[in-house]
mmCIF file of C-alpha atoms and ligand atoms in Angstrom:
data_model
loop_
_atom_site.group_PDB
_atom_site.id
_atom_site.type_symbol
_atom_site.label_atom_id
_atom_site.label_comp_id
_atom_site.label_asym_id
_atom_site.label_seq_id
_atom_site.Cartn_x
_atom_site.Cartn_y
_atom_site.Cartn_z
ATOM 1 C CA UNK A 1 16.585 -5.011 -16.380
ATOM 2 C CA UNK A 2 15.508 -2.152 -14.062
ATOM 3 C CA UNK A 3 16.358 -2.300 -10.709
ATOM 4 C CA UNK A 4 12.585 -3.316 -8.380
ATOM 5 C CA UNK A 5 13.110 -0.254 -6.432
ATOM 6 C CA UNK A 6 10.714 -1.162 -3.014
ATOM 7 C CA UNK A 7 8.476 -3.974 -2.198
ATOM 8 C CA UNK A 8 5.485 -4.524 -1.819
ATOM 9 C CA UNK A 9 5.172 -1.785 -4.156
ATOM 10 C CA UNK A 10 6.108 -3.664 -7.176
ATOM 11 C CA UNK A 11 3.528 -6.111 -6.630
ATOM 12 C CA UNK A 12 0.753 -3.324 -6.827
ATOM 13 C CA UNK A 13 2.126 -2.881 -9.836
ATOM 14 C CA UNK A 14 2.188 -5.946 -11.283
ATOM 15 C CA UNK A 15 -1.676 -6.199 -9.744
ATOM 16 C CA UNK A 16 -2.630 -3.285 -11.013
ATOM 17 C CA UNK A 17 -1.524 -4.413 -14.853
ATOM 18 C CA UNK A 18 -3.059 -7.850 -14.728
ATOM 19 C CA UNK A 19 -6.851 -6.347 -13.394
ATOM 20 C CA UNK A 20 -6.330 -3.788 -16.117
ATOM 21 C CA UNK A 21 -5.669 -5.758 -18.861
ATOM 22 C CA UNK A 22 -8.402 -8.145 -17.916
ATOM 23 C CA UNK A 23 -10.913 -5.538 -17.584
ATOM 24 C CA UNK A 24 -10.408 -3.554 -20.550
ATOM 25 C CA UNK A 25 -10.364 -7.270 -22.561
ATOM 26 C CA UNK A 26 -14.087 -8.129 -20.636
ATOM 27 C CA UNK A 27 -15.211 -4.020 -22.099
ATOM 28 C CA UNK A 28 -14.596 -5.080 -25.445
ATOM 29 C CA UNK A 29 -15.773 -8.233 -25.548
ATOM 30 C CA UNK A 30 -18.955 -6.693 -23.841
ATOM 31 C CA UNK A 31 -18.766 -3.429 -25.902
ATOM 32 C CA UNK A 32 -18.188 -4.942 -29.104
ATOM 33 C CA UNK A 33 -21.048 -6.949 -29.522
ATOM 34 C CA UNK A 34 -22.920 -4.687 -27.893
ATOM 35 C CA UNK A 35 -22.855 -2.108 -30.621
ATOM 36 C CA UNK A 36 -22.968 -4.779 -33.027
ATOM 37 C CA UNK A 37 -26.162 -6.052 -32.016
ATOM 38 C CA UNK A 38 -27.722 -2.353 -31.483
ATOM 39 C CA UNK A 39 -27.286 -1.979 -35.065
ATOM 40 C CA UNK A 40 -28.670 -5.205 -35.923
ATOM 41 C CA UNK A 41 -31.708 -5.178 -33.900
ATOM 42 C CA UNK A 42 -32.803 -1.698 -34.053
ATOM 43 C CA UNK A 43 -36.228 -0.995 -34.949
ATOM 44 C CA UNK A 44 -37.725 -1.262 -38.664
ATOM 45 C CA UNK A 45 -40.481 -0.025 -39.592
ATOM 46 C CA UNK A 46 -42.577 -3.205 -40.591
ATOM 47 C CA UNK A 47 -39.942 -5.456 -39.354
ATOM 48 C CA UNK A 48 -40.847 -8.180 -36.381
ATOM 49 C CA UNK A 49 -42.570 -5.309 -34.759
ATOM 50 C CA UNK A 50 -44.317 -7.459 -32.642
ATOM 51 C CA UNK A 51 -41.100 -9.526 -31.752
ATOM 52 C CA UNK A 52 -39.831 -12.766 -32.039
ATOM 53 C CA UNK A 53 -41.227 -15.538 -29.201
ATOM 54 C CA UNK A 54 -40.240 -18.917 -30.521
ATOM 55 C CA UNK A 55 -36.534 -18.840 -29.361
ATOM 56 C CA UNK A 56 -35.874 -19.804 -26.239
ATOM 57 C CA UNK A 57 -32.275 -19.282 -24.988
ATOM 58 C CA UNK A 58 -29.494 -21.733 -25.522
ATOM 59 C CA UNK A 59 -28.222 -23.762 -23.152
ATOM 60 C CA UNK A 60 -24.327 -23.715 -24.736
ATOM 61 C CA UNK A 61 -23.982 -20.356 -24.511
ATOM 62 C CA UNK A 62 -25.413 -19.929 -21.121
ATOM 63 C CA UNK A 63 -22.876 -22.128 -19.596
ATOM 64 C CA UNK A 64 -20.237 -20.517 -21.069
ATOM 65 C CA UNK A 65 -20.759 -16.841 -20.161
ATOM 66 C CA UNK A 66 -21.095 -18.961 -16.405
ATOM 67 C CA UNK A 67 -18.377 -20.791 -16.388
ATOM 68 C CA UNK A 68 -15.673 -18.230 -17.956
ATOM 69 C CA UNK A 69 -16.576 -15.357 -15.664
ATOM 70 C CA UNK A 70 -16.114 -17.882 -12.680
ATOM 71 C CA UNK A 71 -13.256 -18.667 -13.630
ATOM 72 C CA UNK A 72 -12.078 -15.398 -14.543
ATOM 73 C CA UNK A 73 -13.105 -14.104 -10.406
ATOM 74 C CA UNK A 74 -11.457 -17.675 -9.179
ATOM 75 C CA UNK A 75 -7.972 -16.959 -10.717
ATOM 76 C CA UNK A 76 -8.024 -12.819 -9.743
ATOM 77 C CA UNK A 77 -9.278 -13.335 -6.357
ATOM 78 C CA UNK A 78 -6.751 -16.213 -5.658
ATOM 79 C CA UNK A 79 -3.866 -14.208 -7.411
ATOM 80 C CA UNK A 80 -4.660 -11.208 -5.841
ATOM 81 C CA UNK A 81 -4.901 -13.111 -2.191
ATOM 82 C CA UNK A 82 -1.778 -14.771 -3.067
ATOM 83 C CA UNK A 83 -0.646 -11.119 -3.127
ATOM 84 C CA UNK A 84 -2.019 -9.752 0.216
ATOM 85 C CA UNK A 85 -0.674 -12.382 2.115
ATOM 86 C CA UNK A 86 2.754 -11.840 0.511
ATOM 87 C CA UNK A 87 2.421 -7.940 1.844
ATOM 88 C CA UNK A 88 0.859 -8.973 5.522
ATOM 89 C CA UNK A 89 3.847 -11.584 5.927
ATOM 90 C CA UNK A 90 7.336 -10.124 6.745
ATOM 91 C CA UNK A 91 9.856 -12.179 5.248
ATOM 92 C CA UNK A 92 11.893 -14.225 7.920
ATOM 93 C CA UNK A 93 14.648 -12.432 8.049
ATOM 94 C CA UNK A 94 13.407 -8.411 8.502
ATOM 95 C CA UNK A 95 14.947 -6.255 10.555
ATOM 96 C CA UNK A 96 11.938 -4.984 13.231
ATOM 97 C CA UNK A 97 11.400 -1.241 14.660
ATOM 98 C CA UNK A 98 8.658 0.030 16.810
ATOM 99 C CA UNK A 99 6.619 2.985 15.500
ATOM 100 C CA UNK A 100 4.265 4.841 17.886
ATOM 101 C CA UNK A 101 2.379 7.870 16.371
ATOM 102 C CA UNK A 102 1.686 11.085 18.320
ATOM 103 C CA UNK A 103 -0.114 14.434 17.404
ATOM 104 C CA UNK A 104 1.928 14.726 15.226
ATOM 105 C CA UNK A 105 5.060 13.058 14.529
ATOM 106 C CA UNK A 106 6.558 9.623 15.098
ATOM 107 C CA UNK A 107 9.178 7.888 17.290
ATOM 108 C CA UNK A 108 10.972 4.758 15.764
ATOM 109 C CA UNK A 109 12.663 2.557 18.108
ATOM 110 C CA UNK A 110 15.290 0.132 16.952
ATOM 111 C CA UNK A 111 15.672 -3.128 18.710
ATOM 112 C CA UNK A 112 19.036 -5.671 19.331
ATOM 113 C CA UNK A 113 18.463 -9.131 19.035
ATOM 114 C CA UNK A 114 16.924 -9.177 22.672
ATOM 115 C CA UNK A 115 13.896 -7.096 21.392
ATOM 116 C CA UNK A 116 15.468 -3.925 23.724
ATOM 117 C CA UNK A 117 15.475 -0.640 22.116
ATOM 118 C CA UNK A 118 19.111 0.491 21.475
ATOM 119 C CA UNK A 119 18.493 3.503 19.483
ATOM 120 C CA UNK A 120 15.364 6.051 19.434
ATOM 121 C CA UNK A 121 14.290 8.621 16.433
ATOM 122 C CA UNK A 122 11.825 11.132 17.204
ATOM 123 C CA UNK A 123 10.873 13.717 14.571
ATOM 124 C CA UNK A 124 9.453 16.843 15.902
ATOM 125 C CA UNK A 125 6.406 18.712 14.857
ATOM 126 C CA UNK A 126 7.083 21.996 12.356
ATOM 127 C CA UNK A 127 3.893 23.730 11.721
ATOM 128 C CA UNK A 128 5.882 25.941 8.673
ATOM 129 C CA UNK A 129 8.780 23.537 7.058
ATOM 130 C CA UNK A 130 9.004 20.359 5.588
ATOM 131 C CA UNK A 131 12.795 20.167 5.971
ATOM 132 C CA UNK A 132 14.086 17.867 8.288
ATOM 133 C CA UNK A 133 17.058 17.897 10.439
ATOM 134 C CA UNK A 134 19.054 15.427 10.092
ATOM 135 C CA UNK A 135 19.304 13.490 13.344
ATOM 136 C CA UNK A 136 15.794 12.694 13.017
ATOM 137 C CA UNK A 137 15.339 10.836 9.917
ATOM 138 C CA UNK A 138 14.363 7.636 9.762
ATOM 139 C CA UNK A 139 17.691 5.398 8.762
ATOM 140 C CA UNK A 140 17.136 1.928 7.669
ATOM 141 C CA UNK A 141 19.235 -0.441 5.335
ATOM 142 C CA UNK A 142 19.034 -0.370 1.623
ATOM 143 C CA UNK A 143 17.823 -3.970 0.039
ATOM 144 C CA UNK A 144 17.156 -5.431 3.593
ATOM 145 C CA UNK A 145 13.075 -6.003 4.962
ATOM 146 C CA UNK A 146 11.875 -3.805 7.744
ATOM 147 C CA UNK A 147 9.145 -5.208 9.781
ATOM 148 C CA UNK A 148 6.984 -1.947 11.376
ATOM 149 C CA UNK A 149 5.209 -2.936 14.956
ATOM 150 C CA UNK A 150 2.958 0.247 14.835
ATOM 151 C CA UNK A 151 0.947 1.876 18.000
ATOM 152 C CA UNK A 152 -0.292 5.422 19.037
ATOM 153 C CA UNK A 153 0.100 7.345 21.874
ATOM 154 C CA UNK A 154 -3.702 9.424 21.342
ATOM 155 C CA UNK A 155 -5.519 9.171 17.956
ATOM 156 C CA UNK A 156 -5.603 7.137 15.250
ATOM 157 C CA UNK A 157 -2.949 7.674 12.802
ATOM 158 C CA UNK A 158 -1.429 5.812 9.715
ATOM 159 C CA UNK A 159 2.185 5.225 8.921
ATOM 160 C CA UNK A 160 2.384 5.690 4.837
ATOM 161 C CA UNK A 161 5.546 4.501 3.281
ATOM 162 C CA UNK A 162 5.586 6.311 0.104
ATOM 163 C CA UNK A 163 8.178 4.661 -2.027
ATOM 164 C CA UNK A 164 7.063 1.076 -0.754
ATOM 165 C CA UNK A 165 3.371 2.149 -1.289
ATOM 166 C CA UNK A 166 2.409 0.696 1.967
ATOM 167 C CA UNK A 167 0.471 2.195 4.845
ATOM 168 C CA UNK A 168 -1.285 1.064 7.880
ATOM 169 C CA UNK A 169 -3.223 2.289 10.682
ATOM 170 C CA UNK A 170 -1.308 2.871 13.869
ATOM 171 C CA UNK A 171 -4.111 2.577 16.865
ATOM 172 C CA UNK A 172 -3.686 3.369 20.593
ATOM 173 C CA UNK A 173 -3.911 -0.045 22.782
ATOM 174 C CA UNK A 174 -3.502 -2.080 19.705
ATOM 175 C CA UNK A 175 -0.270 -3.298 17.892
ATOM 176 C CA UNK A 176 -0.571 -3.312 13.980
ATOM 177 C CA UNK A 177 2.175 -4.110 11.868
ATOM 178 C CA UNK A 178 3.588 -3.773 7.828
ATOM 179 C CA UNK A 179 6.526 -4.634 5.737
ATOM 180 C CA UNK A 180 8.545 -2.964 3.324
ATOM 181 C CA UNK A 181 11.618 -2.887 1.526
ATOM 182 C CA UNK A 182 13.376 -0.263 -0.021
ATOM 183 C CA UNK A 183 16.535 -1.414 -2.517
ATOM 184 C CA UNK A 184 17.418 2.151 -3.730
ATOM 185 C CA UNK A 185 19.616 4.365 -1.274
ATOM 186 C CA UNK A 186 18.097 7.323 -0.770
ATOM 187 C CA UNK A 187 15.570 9.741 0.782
ATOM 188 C CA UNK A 188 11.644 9.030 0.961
ATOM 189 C CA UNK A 189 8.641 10.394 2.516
ATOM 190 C CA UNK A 190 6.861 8.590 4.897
ATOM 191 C CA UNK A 191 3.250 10.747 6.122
ATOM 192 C CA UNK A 192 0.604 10.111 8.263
ATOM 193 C CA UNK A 193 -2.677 9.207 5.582
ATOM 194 C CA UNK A 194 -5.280 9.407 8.650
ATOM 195 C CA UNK A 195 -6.902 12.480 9.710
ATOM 196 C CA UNK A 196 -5.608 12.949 13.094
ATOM 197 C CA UNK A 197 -6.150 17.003 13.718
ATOM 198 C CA UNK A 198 -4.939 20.272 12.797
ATOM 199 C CA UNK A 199 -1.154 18.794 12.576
ATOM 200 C CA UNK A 200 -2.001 16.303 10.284
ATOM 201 C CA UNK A 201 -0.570 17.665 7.105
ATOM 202 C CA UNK A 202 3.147 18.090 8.788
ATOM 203 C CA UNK A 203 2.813 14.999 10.406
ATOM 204 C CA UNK A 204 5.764 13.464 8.203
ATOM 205 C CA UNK A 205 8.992 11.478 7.861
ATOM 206 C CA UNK A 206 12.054 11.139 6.305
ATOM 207 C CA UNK A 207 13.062 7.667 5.408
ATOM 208 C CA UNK A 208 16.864 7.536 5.064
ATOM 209 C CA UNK A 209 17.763 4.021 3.122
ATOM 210 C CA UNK A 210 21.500 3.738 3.279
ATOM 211 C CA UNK A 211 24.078 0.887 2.693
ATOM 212 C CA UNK A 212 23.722 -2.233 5.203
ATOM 213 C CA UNK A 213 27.362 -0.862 6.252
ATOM 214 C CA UNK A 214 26.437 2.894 6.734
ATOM 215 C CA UNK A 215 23.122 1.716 8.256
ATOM 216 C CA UNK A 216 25.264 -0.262 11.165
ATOM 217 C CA UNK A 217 27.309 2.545 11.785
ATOM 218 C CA UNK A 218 24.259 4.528 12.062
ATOM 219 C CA UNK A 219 22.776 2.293 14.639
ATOM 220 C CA UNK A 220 25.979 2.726 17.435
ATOM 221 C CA UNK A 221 25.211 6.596 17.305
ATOM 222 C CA UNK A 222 23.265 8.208 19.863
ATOM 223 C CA UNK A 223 19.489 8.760 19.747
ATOM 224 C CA UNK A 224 18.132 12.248 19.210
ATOM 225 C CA UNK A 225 15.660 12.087 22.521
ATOM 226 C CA UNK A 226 16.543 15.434 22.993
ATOM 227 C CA UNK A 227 14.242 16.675 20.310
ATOM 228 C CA UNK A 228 11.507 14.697 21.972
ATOM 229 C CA UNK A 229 8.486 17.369 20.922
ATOM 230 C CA UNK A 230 6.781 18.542 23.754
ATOM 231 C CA UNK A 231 3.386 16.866 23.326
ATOM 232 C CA UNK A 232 4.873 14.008 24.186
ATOM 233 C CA UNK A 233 7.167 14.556 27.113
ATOM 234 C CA UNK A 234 6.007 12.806 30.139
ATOM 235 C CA UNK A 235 4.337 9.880 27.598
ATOM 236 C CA UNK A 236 7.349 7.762 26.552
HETATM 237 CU CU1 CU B 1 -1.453 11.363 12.312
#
């Protein structure tokens, strides 16, 4: 079986599928008969040209095309919810970082069991490369949650993990938060997806999923506050 390579993406997936397949099935159903009956009931020349006024309805059939569709919304909308709160609850045991946004990068601060920051990533802002250097990608461990406690230092931005198809809106004066987990090792973008000035489109990460092992050894290096970007000297 393949490997699930992030979550929550794989439950878009699987939500995706299941509203597909149940609204291509209601199209046809709809369609079907629909073109049936056009042919059917098209106008004759000399044919009930006046129409027909002595049926009225039928109750059997109006309760069913009730009482399927309700049940049809009942069991998406509580799947789907089932779903969202799934994504909007880390798991008990995910490892948390603080994100703050700036025009335009991001610094991610890893925490020690107390909740103080041990280790800082900052990336810096590069108007003309998307290469990044290596002491400021974003390292976290491969298979393991990652709770994000997201804020911003000016605008609002939004911190977009690709490969766990996740974002959420990172908001000055306000703590938001998201989820992910990444079980493949290797490297990922992570971008800003809100319009937050001319930066904007270089406003990106690297996500670095390594090993659990690799990932603690990571950890007891230094932090790269040296490459703090200028904008936000002063701020931090
Ligand atoms: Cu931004």
């Amino acid at each position: 079986m393949e490997q699930v390579l992030a979550y929550p993406a794989k439950w878009w997936g699987e939500a995706v599928t299941v509203w597909l397949v149940v609204a291509v099935v209601i199209y046809l159903v709809v369609a079907i008969p629909g073109l049936y009956f056009i042919m059917k009931y098209r106008f004759k020349p000399g044919e009930r040209e006046i129409g027909d006024h002595e049926k009225h309805g039928h109750w059997g059939l109006e309760a069913l095309w009730t009482i399927v569709p309700t049940i049809i919304v009942l069991v998406l909308a509580t799947y789907s919810f089932a779903i969202f709160k799934k994504q909007r609850t880390a798991p008990p045991d995910a490892m948390t970082i603080k994100v703050t946004g700036f025009m335009w990068g991001w610094q991610v601060e890893y925490l020690d069991d107390k909740g103080n920051t041990i280790k800082t990533v900052v990336t810096s802002y590069n108007p003309t490369s998307y290469d990044v250097p290596e002491d400021q990608k974003i390292v976290v461990p491969a298979g393991k949650p990652v709770k994000a406690l997201l804020t911003s230092l000016d605008v609002i931005h939004s911190f977009y993990v690709k490969p766990a198809r996740i974002t959420e809106d990172a908001v000055p004066g306000r703590i938001t938060h998201l989820w992910f987990q990444i079980n493949k090792p290797g490297e990922y973008w992570v971008f800003c997806r809100e319009y937050c000035g001319t930066g904007h489109s270089h406003m990106f990460a690297k996500l670095k999923v390594v090993p659990p092992e690799q990932f603690a050894l990571w950890l007891k290096g230094g932090s790269n506050l040296a490459n703090k970007s200028s904008q936000i000297k002063g701020n931090l």
